[in-house]
Amino acid sequence: MLDLNFIREHPEVVREALRKRHEDTSILDRVLELDRRRRELIAQVERLRAERNRVSKEISRLKDPEERNARIAAMRELKSRLETLEKELRDVETQLNELLLRIPNIPRPEVPEGVDERDNVILRTWGEPRTFDFEPLPHWDLGPMLDIIDFERAAKISGSRFYILKGAGARLQRALISWMLDVHTREHGYTEIYPPALVRSHALIGTGNLPKFADTLYKDREEDLWLIPTAEVPVTNLYREEILPPGSLPIYHTAYTPCFRREKVAAGRDVRGIKRVHQFDKVELVKFVEPEQGPEELESLLRHAETIVQRLELPYRIVLLSTGDLGFSSAITYDIEVWAPGSGEWLEVSSCSWFTDFQARRANIRYRPERGAKPRFVHTLNGSGLALPRTMIAILETYQQEDGSVIIPEVLRPYMGGMERIEGKKAE
RNA sequence: GGGGAGGUGCCGGAGUGGUUGAACGGGGCCGCCUGCUAAGCGGUUGUGGGGGCAGAAACCUCCACCGUGGGUUCGAAUCCCACCCUCCCCGCCA
């Protein structure tokens, strides 16, 4: 959420941001109009309330019943005027707030302007995509062949866009999770969190998933509980409605959770394989920092995520998202994309974003810079560290051998009981 | 799921319709005292919004906030309703 004062004082900045994101700018005009009305009403309401408070105090001191009753009668009239205005003020504030929740964050100046992902900018590339002297298979062929991914039985149980990991496949994912968490907690200074995977709607409002993107989320039928699309939601909301004491920042958290996404918007896209599924696991990195530290913290967040891909020795590239592809809450985002030689495409395994105070304002997360100082909104950042299925795709497709087996990256072997290679039954 | 208790400031804990933004205690902070420390004494201690000021700090003033949202009343932390949360007992259960 943007600061209403900022919107009022710099409407042209907000209008420009909406334009760059290809959003309807009329929402801004409605906000400005409601804000004007709100301020008028506040002035009137407060004037009446001040009078009411003053006279009520007088009444309490009056002994003479005649005089007292006269005053009370006069106040009755004031009261009804006040109630009418208060009702209108409430309505205006409700409308205003609903609109404010639908205005996206302002992109940073260094974000390239663009229409969609085609306008994203590739900043750099790491590693050389492997060359094969045989035709590399996509993971949706490799997985079943090795008997480590089972799509058919998953569909039987849960329908399309679900998958089952089996044997070494399940173990490989578990190894990745443990290893990633170890790297982030031991080497990068993150504290591990195990959060709820079901959250109240206000938590999703805090991160910016609601109210605009309700159709991408799974929701409980009877209660106000939603399945998280990412650990970002519960972890960012950890400190909601809090004022963190001086010296608290920065706070780094990492969390491993399942993630649930309806993928209704992408119907028909990426139907094969485990690239785009309704349920997947992810290790997430979340930071709470002082506003001034934002740029540096974004860079180090990106480095922390990159460390994982580098140690797996998977070639990747860093992409700076354009305004057309930038997420609703983000001010700037870098994607890490790994090369999947079998599928023949770059896969987004991490999205590292700086949200400035956008989420902090929505979730009311503040900190006190020093004793006695006024509270300020923190800045939040997050990025995947990494998403499991896509990392698995890159590993399987990159390290496949001509005989169909897959070499396990060295860093994971200690987490796999020393296993060096996944071999299919057919290959034996 | 059934029954009961309760949600007040940084913490503990009063307060059941009228100078209560909130007694009292603890903690914190600032002074005083003291060779130093402890004890003791005095003072102070919230958040958000509006105005005084074009702007920043300080200060003054008004409004709101005693779980959340409505309601009753001239006036509500105090009364009523709904919801959320915590604790205890019973039942059920991984």
Coordinates of C-alpha atoms (C1' of nucleotides) in Angstrom, one line a residue:
Chain A
M1 CA 0.0 0.0 0.0
L2 CA 1.2 3.4 -0.8
D3 CA 1.3 6.2 1.7
L4 CA -1.9 8.3 1.2
N5 CA 0.1 11.5 2.0
F6 CA 2.5 10.6 -0.8
I7 CA -0.3 10.0 -3.2
R8 CA -1.9 13.3 -2.3
E9 CA 1.4 15.2 -2.7
H10 CA 2.8 13.4 -5.7
P11 CA -0.2 12.2 -7.8
E12 CA 1.8 12.5 -11.0
V13 CA 4.4 10.0 -9.7
V14 CA 1.6 7.5 -8.9
R15 CA -0.1 8.1 -12.2
E16 CA 3.2 7.5 -14.0
A17 CA 3.8 4.3 -12.1
L18 CA 0.3 3.0 -13.0
R19 CA 1.0 3.9 -16.6
K20 CA 4.3 2.0 -16.7
R21 CA 2.6 -1.0 -15.3
H22 CA -0.3 -0.7 -17.8
E23 CA -2.8 -0.3 -15.1
D24 CA -6.0 1.8 -15.3
T25 CA -5.1 5.3 -13.9
S26 CA -8.7 6.2 -13.1
I27 CA -8.3 4.5 -9.8
L28 CA -6.0 7.3 -8.8
D29 CA -8.6 10.0 -9.6
R30 CA -11.1 8.1 -7.5
V31 CA -8.7 7.9 -4.6
L32 CA -7.9 11.6 -4.8
E33 CA -11.6 12.5 -4.8
L34 CA -12.4 10.2 -1.8
D35 CA -9.4 11.6 0.0
R36 CA -10.6 15.1 -0.4
R37 CA -14.1 14.1 0.9
R38 CA -12.5 12.2 3.7
R39 CA -10.5 15.2 4.9
E40 CA -13.6 17.5 4.8
L41 CA -15.6 15.0 6.8
I42 CA -12.8 14.5 9.4
A43 CA -12.6 18.3 10.0
Q44 CA -16.4 18.5 10.5
V45 CA -16.7 15.4 12.6
E46 CA -13.8 16.4 14.9
R47 CA -15.3 19.9 15.4
L48 CA -18.6 18.4 16.5
R49 CA -16.8 15.8 18.7
A50 CA -14.8 18.5 20.4
E51 CA -18.0 20.4 21.2
R52 CA -19.7 17.3 22.4
N53 CA -16.8 16.4 24.7
R54 CA -16.7 19.9 26.1
V55 CA -20.5 20.2 26.8
S56 CA -20.7 16.7 28.2
K57 CA -18.1 17.7 30.8
E58 CA -20.1 20.7 31.6
I59 CA -23.3 18.6 32.0
S60 CA -21.5 16.4 34.5
R61 CA -20.8 19.5 36.7
L62 CA -24.4 20.9 36.4
K63 CA -26.5 20.5 39.5
D64 CA -29.6 22.3 38.5
P65 CA -31.9 19.7 36.8
E66 CA -33.6 22.4 34.6
E67 CA -30.4 23.6 33.1
R68 CA -29.0 20.1 32.8
N69 CA -32.0 18.8 30.8
A70 CA -31.8 21.8 28.5
R71 CA -28.2 21.1 27.7
I72 CA -28.9 17.4 27.1
A73 CA -31.7 18.3 24.7
A74 CA -29.4 20.5 22.8
M75 CA -26.8 17.8 22.6
R76 CA -29.3 15.4 21.3
E77 CA -29.6 17.5 18.2
L78 CA -25.8 17.7 17.8
K79 CA -25.6 14.0 18.2
S80 CA -27.8 13.2 15.3
R81 CA -25.8 15.5 13.0
L82 CA -22.6 13.9 14.2
E83 CA -24.0 10.4 13.6
T84 CA -24.9 11.2 10.0
L85 CA -21.4 12.6 9.3
E86 CA -19.7 9.7 11.0
K87 CA -21.6 7.2 8.9
E88 CA -20.6 9.0 5.8
L89 CA -17.0 9.2 6.9
R90 CA -16.9 5.5 7.6
D91 CA -18.3 4.7 4.1
V92 CA -15.8 7.0 2.5
E93 CA -12.9 5.5 4.4
T94 CA -14.0 1.9 3.5
Q95 CA -14.2 2.8 -0.2
L96 CA -10.9 4.6 0.0
N97 CA -9.2 1.7 1.7
E98 CA -10.5 -0.8 -0.8
L99 CA -9.0 1.2 -3.6
L100 CA -5.7 1.8 -1.9
L101 CA -5.3 -2.0 -1.5
R102 CA -5.5 -2.3 -5.3
I103 CA -2.8 0.2 -6.2
P104 CA 0.5 -1.5 -7.0
N105 CA 3.9 -0.5 -5.7
I106 CA 5.9 2.2 -7.5
P107 CA 8.7 0.6 -9.6
R108 CA 12.2 1.9 -8.9
P109 CA 13.7 4.1 -11.6
E110 CA 16.2 1.4 -12.6
V111 CA 13.3 -0.9 -13.6
P112 CA 13.1 -1.1 -17.4
E113 CA 9.8 0.0 -18.8
G114 CA 8.1 -2.8 -20.8
V115 CA 4.9 -4.5 -21.8
D116 CA 5.6 -8.1 -20.6
E117 CA 8.4 -10.6 -19.9
R118 CA 9.8 -10.0 -23.4
D119 CA 11.0 -6.7 -22.2
N120 CA 12.9 -8.1 -19.2
V121 CA 16.6 -7.4 -19.3
I122 CA 19.2 -10.2 -19.0
L123 CA 21.9 -8.8 -16.7
R124 CA 24.4 -11.6 -16.8
T125 CA 24.9 -15.3 -17.3
W126 CA 26.8 -17.8 -15.2
G127 CA 28.2 -21.1 -16.4
E128 CA 28.1 -22.7 -19.8
P129 CA 25.1 -24.8 -20.7
R130 CA 26.3 -28.4 -21.1
T131 CA 26.6 -29.8 -24.6
F132 CA 25.4 -33.4 -25.2
D133 CA 26.5 -36.0 -27.6
F134 CA 23.1 -37.5 -27.3
E135 CA 19.6 -36.1 -27.3
P136 CA 18.9 -35.0 -23.7
L137 CA 15.5 -36.0 -22.4
P138 CA 12.9 -33.7 -20.7
H139 CA 12.3 -34.5 -17.1
W140 CA 8.8 -35.7 -17.8
D141 CA 10.4 -38.6 -19.7
L142 CA 13.4 -39.1 -17.4
G143 CA 11.4 -39.1 -14.2
P144 CA 9.0 -41.9 -15.0
M145 CA 11.8 -43.8 -16.8
L146 CA 13.9 -43.7 -13.6
D147 CA 10.8 -44.5 -11.5
I148 CA 11.3 -41.4 -9.4
I149 CA 8.4 -39.3 -10.7
D150 CA 4.9 -40.7 -11.2
F151 CA 2.4 -38.5 -13.0
E152 CA -0.3 -41.0 -13.7
R153 CA -0.9 -42.1 -10.2
A154 CA -0.8 -38.5 -9.1
A155 CA -3.6 -37.6 -11.6
K156 CA -5.6 -40.6 -10.3
I157 CA -5.5 -39.2 -6.8
S158 CA -5.6 -35.4 -7.4
G159 CA -6.0 -34.6 -11.1
S160 CA -3.7 -32.8 -13.4
R161 CA -0.8 -30.6 -12.3
F162 CA 0.1 -32.9 -9.4
Y163 CA 3.0 -35.3 -9.2
I164 CA 4.4 -38.0 -7.0
L165 CA 8.1 -38.2 -6.1
K166 CA 9.3 -41.7 -5.4
G167 CA 12.4 -43.3 -4.0
A168 CA 15.6 -41.4 -5.0
G169 CA 13.4 -38.6 -6.4
A170 CA 11.7 -38.0 -3.1
R171 CA 15.1 -38.3 -1.4
L172 CA 16.7 -35.9 -3.8
Q173 CA 14.1 -33.2 -2.9
R174 CA 14.6 -33.8 0.8
A175 CA 18.3 -33.6 0.4
L176 CA 18.0 -30.3 -1.5
I177 CA 15.7 -28.9 1.2
S178 CA 18.1 -29.8 4.1
W179 CA 21.1 -28.6 2.3
M180 CA 19.6 -25.3 1.3
L181 CA 18.4 -24.6 4.8
D182 CA 21.8 -25.5 6.1
V183 CA 23.6 -23.1 3.8
H184 CA 21.3 -20.2 4.5
T185 CA 21.3 -20.7 8.3
R186 CA 25.0 -21.6 8.7
E187 CA 26.6 -19.4 6.1
H188 CA 24.1 -16.5 5.4
G189 CA 22.8 -15.8 8.8
Y190 CA 19.1 -16.7 8.4
T191 CA 17.0 -18.0 11.2
E192 CA 14.9 -21.0 10.3
I193 CA 11.1 -20.7 10.7
Y194 CA 8.4 -23.3 10.4
P195 CA 5.3 -21.3 9.8
P196 CA 1.6 -22.2 9.3
A197 CA 0.6 -23.2 5.7
L198 CA -2.9 -21.9 6.3
V199 CA -3.4 -18.2 6.9
R200 CA -6.1 -15.7 7.5
S201 CA -7.0 -13.3 4.7
H202 CA -5.4 -10.3 6.5
A203 CA -2.0 -12.0 6.1
L204 CA -2.6 -12.3 2.4
I205 CA -3.6 -8.6 2.3
G206 CA -0.4 -7.8 4.1
T207 CA 1.8 -9.3 1.4
G208 CA -0.4 -8.0 -1.5
N209 CA -1.9 -11.3 -2.7
L210 CA -5.3 -10.1 -1.7
P211 CA -7.7 -8.5 -2.6
K212 CA -6.6 -8.6 -6.2
F213 CA -5.4 -12.1 -6.7
A214 CA -8.0 -14.2 -4.8
D215 CA -8.6 -16.4 -7.9
T216 CA -5.0 -17.7 -7.7
L217 CA -5.4 -19.1 -4.2
Y218 CA -7.0 -22.1 -2.5
K219 CA -9.5 -21.2 0.3
D220 CA -11.2 -23.1 3.0
R221 CA -14.9 -23.5 2.4
E222 CA -16.1 -22.7 5.9
E223 CA -13.5 -20.5 7.5
D224 CA -11.3 -17.5 6.7
L225 CA -8.3 -19.7 6.0
W226 CA -6.3 -19.9 2.8
L227 CA -3.5 -22.1 1.7
I228 CA -0.3 -20.2 1.3
P229 CA 1.1 -19.7 -2.3
T230 CA 4.5 -19.1 -0.7
A231 CA 6.2 -19.0 2.7
E232 CA 6.6 -15.2 2.0
V233 CA 3.0 -14.8 3.3
P234 CA 3.3 -16.3 6.9
V235 CA 6.9 -15.2 7.3
T236 CA 6.4 -11.6 6.3
N237 CA 3.4 -11.4 8.6
L238 CA 5.4 -12.7 11.6
Y239 CA 5.9 -9.2 12.9
R240 CA 2.6 -7.7 11.7
E241 CA 1.1 -5.0 14.0
E242 CA 4.5 -4.8 15.9
I243 CA 6.9 -2.1 16.6
L244 CA 10.3 -3.7 16.6
P245 CA 12.7 -2.3 19.3
P246 CA 15.9 -0.5 18.5
G247 CA 18.6 -2.9 17.3
S248 CA 16.3 -5.5 15.9
L249 CA 17.1 -5.0 12.3
P250 CA 18.1 -6.6 10.0
I251 CA 16.1 -9.8 10.5
Y252 CA 16.8 -12.7 8.1
H253 CA 14.4 -15.7 8.1
T254 CA 14.4 -18.8 5.9
A255 CA 11.5 -21.2 5.8
Y256 CA 10.7 -24.4 4.1
T257 CA 7.0 -24.9 3.3
P258 CA 4.7 -26.4 0.7
C259 CA 3.1 -23.8 -1.6
F260 CA -0.3 -24.0 -3.2
R261 CA -1.4 -22.3 -6.4
R262 CA -4.5 -22.7 -8.4
E263 CA -2.7 -21.8 -11.7
K264 CA -6.1 -21.0 -13.2
V265 CA -4.6 -18.0 -15.0
A266 CA -2.1 -20.3 -16.8
A267 CA -4.6 -22.9 -17.9
G268 CA -3.2 -24.9 -20.8
R269 CA 0.4 -23.7 -20.3
D270 CA 3.2 -26.0 -19.1
V271 CA 0.8 -28.9 -18.6
R272 CA 3.6 -31.5 -18.8
G273 CA 6.1 -32.1 -16.1
I274 CA 6.6 -30.5 -12.7
K275 CA 7.3 -27.0 -13.8
R276 CA 3.9 -25.5 -13.1
V277 CA 1.9 -27.5 -10.5
H278 CA -0.7 -26.9 -7.8
Q279 CA 1.5 -28.0 -4.9
F280 CA 5.2 -27.7 -4.6
D281 CA 7.9 -27.1 -2.0
K282 CA 10.1 -24.1 -1.6
V283 CA 12.8 -22.8 0.6
E284 CA 12.1 -19.1 1.0
L285 CA 14.3 -16.2 2.2
V286 CA 12.7 -13.2 3.9
K287 CA 14.4 -10.0 5.2
F288 CA 13.2 -7.1 7.3
V289 CA 15.6 -4.2 7.0
E290 CA 16.0 -0.5 7.5
P291 CA 14.8 1.5 4.5
E292 CA 18.3 2.9 3.7
Q293 CA 19.7 -0.7 3.5
G294 CA 17.2 -1.8 0.8
P295 CA 19.5 -1.7 -2.3
E296 CA 22.4 -3.6 -0.5
E297 CA 20.1 -6.1 1.0
L298 CA 18.5 -6.9 -2.3
E299 CA 22.0 -7.5 -3.8
S300 CA 23.0 -9.8 -0.9
L301 CA 19.7 -11.6 -1.1
L302 CA 20.3 -12.3 -4.7
R303 CA 23.8 -13.5 -3.9
H304 CA 22.4 -15.9 -1.2
A305 CA 20.0 -17.4 -3.7
E306 CA 22.7 -17.6 -6.4
T307 CA 25.0 -19.5 -4.1
I308 CA 22.6 -22.4 -4.2
V309 CA 22.6 -22.6 -8.0
Q310 CA 26.3 -22.1 -8.3
R311 CA 27.1 -24.9 -5.9
L312 CA 24.8 -27.2 -7.8
E313 CA 26.8 -26.1 -10.8
L314 CA 23.7 -25.3 -12.8
P315 CA 24.1 -22.6 -15.5
Y316 CA 21.8 -19.7 -14.9
R317 CA 21.1 -16.1 -15.8
I318 CA 20.0 -13.1 -13.9
V319 CA 17.0 -11.2 -15.3
L320 CA 15.8 -7.8 -14.3
L321 CA 12.0 -7.7 -14.6
S322 CA 10.4 -5.0 -16.7
T323 CA 7.5 -2.9 -15.4
G324 CA 5.2 -5.2 -17.5
D325 CA 6.3 -8.3 -15.6
L326 CA 6.9 -6.9 -12.1
G327 CA 4.8 -8.2 -9.3
F328 CA 2.1 -6.1 -7.7
S329 CA 3.9 -5.5 -4.4
S330 CA 7.4 -5.3 -5.7
A331 CA 9.5 -2.2 -6.5
I332 CA 12.2 -4.2 -8.2
T333 CA 12.7 -7.9 -8.9
Y334 CA 15.6 -10.0 -10.2
D335 CA 14.8 -13.5 -11.4
I336 CA 17.2 -16.4 -11.4
E337 CA 16.6 -18.7 -14.3
V338 CA 18.4 -22.0 -14.7
W339 CA 18.9 -23.8 -18.0
A340 CA 16.9 -27.0 -18.5
P341 CA 18.6 -28.7 -21.4
G342 CA 15.9 -31.4 -21.8
S343 CA 12.9 -29.1 -21.8
G344 CA 15.0 -26.6 -23.7
E345 CA 14.1 -23.5 -21.7
W346 CA 15.2 -21.2 -18.9
L347 CA 13.3 -21.9 -15.7
E348 CA 12.6 -19.3 -13.0
V349 CA 13.8 -20.8 -9.7
S350 CA 13.9 -17.7 -7.7
S351 CA 12.4 -14.2 -7.7
C352 CA 14.3 -11.8 -5.5
S353 CA 12.3 -8.6 -4.7
W354 CA 12.5 -5.5 -2.7
F355 CA 9.1 -4.3 -1.6
T356 CA 10.2 -1.1 0.0
D357 CA 7.6 -0.2 2.7
F358 CA 4.7 -1.5 0.6
Q359 CA 4.1 -4.7 2.5
A360 CA 5.1 -3.2 5.8
R361 CA 2.5 -0.6 5.5
R362 CA -0.2 -3.2 4.7
A363 CA 0.8 -5.4 7.6
N364 CA 1.8 -2.5 9.9
I365 CA 5.3 -3.7 10.6
R366 CA 7.4 -0.9 12.1
Y367 CA 10.6 -0.5 14.0
R368 CA 12.0 2.1 16.3
P369 CA 15.4 3.4 15.0
E370 CA 16.5 4.3 18.5
R371 CA 15.1 4.7 22.0
G372 CA 12.4 7.4 22.1
A373 CA 12.4 7.9 18.3
K374 CA 9.2 7.7 16.2
P375 CA 8.4 4.3 14.7
R376 CA 9.1 3.8 11.0
F377 CA 7.9 1.2 8.6
V378 CA 10.5 -1.5 7.9
H379 CA 11.4 -2.5 4.4
T380 CA 10.7 -6.1 3.4
L381 CA 12.5 -8.3 0.8
N382 CA 12.2 -11.9 -0.2
G383 CA 13.4 -14.4 -2.7
S384 CA 13.2 -18.1 -3.2
G385 CA 16.2 -20.0 -2.1
L386 CA 15.1 -22.1 -4.1
A387 CA 11.9 -23.5 -5.6
L388 CA 12.2 -27.3 -5.5
P389 CA 10.5 -28.7 -8.6
R390 CA 12.3 -26.5 -11.0
T391 CA 15.6 -27.0 -9.3
M392 CA 15.0 -30.8 -9.6
I393 CA 14.2 -30.3 -13.3
A394 CA 17.5 -28.6 -13.9
I395 CA 19.4 -31.2 -12.0
L396 CA 17.8 -34.2 -13.7
E397 CA 18.0 -32.7 -17.2
T398 CA 21.6 -31.3 -16.8
Y399 CA 23.2 -34.4 -15.1
Q400 CA 21.5 -37.1 -17.2
Q401 CA 23.7 -39.6 -18.8
E402 CA 23.3 -41.4 -22.1
D403 CA 22.3 -44.6 -20.3
G404 CA 19.4 -42.7 -18.6
S405 CA 21.0 -42.4 -15.2
V406 CA 21.5 -39.1 -13.4
I407 CA 24.7 -38.0 -11.6
I408 CA 23.9 -36.4 -8.2
P409 CA 25.7 -33.0 -7.6
E410 CA 28.5 -33.4 -5.2
V411 CA 27.1 -31.0 -2.6
L412 CA 24.0 -33.2 -2.2
R413 CA 25.8 -36.5 -1.8
P414 CA 26.3 -36.2 2.0
Y415 CA 22.6 -35.6 2.3
M416 CA 21.8 -38.7 0.2
G417 CA 23.8 -41.2 2.2
G418 CA 26.7 -40.9 -0.2
M419 CA 24.6 -41.8 -3.3
E420 CA 26.4 -40.7 -6.5
R421 CA 24.0 -41.6 -9.2
I422 CA 20.3 -42.3 -9.7
E423 CA 19.8 -45.3 -11.8
G424 CA 16.6 -46.6 -13.3
K425 CA 15.5 -50.2 -13.1
K426 CA 15.5 -50.4 -16.9
A427 CA 19.1 -49.2 -17.0
E428 CA 20.2 -52.1 -14.8
Chain B
rG1 C1' -17.8 -30.4 19.9
rG2 C1' -19.9 -29.1 25.3
rG3 C1' -19.2 -26.1 29.9
rG4 C1' -16.5 -22.1 32.6
rA5 C1' -13.1 -17.8 33.1
rG6 C1' -10.9 -13.8 30.8
rG7 C1' -8.7 -10.1 27.1
rU8 C1' -6.6 -2.7 30.1
rG9 C1' -0.3 1.1 28.9
rC10 C1' 6.8 -1.9 28.3
rC11 C1' 5.2 -5.7 32.4
rG12 C1' 2.1 -6.9 36.6
rG13 C1' -2.5 -5.1 38.1
rA14 C1' -6.9 -1.5 39.7
rG15 C1' -11.0 0.5 37.6
rU16 C1' -18.5 -1.3 36.3
rG17 C1' -21.6 5.3 33.1
rG18 C1' -19.2 11.8 34.0
rU19 C1' -12.0 16.2 34.7
rU20 C1' -9.7 8.1 33.5
rG21 C1' -5.0 8.4 28.6
rA22 C1' -6.3 5.6 32.6
rA23 C1' -5.0 4.4 40.3
rC24 C1' -1.0 1.4 42.5
rG25 C1' 3.4 -1.4 41.8
rG26 C1' 7.6 -3.0 38.7
rG27 C1' 10.8 -1.9 34.7
rG28 C1' 13.0 2.1 31.6
rC29 C1' 14.8 7.1 31.1
rC30 C1' 16.4 12.1 33.4
rG31 C1' 18.0 14.6 37.7
rC32 C1' 19.4 14.8 43.1
rC33 C1' 22.1 12.2 46.8
rU34 C1' 26.8 9.1 47.0
rG35 C1' 34.3 7.9 47.2
rC36 C1' 32.0 3.8 43.8
rU37 C1' 27.9 0.5 43.7
rA38 C1' 23.3 -0.6 46.0
rA39 C1' 19.5 1.8 48.6
rG40 C1' 16.8 6.4 49.0
rC41 C1' 14.4 11.1 46.9
rG42 C1' 12.1 14.0 42.8
rG43 C1' 10.5 14.0 37.8
rU44 C1' 9.3 11.5 33.4
rU45 C1' 7.5 7.3 30.4
rG46 C1' 2.2 5.2 24.4
rU47 C1' 0.3 5.1 19.0
rG48 C1' -2.0 7.3 14.9
rG49 C1' -4.4 11.5 12.7
rG50 C1' -5.8 17.1 12.2
rG51 C1' -4.5 22.3 13.3
rG52 C1' -1.1 26.1 15.3
rC53 C1' 3.7 26.7 11.1
rA54 C1' 5.7 26.8 3.8
rG55 C1' 9.0 23.0 5.7
rA56 C1' 12.1 20.1 10.0
rA57 C1' 12.7 19.6 15.4
rA58 C1' 10.6 21.2 20.0
rC59 C1' 6.3 22.9 22.0
rC60 C1' 0.9 23.9 22.3
rU61 C1' -4.0 22.3 21.0
rC62 C1' -8.0 19.1 19.1
rC63 C1' -9.7 14.0 17.6
rA64 C1' -9.3 8.7 18.0
rC65 C1' -7.4 4.3 20.5
rC66 C1' -8.5 0.0 27.4
rG67 C1' -8.9 -7.5 21.8
rU68 C1' -11.9 -6.1 16.9
rG69 C1' -16.4 -4.2 14.8
rG70 C1' -21.2 -2.4 15.6
rG71 C1' -25.0 -0.4 19.1
rU72 C1' -27.3 2.2 23.7
rU73 C1' -26.4 7.3 26.0
rC74 C1' -25.9 14.4 26.4
rG75 C1' -21.5 11.3 28.0
rA76 C1' -18.7 4.3 27.7
rA77 C1' -12.5 1.1 29.5
rU78 C1' -17.2 0.7 32.2
rC79 C1' -24.0 -1.2 29.6
rC80 C1' -25.8 -4.4 25.0
rC81 C1' -24.8 -7.5 20.4
rA82 C1' -21.4 -10.0 17.0
rC83 C1' -16.7 -11.7 16.0
rC84 C1' -11.4 -12.9 17.2
rC85 C1' -8.0 -14.6 20.7
rU86 C1' -6.1 -16.8 25.5
rC87 C1' -6.6 -20.0 29.8
rC88 C1' -9.2 -24.1 32.6
rC89 C1' -12.5 -28.7 32.8
rC90 C1' -15.1 -32.6 29.9
rG91 C1' -15.4 -35.3 25.2
rC92 C1' -12.8 -36.6 20.6
rC93 C1' -8.1 -37.3 18.1
rA94 C1' -2.7 -37.5 14.8

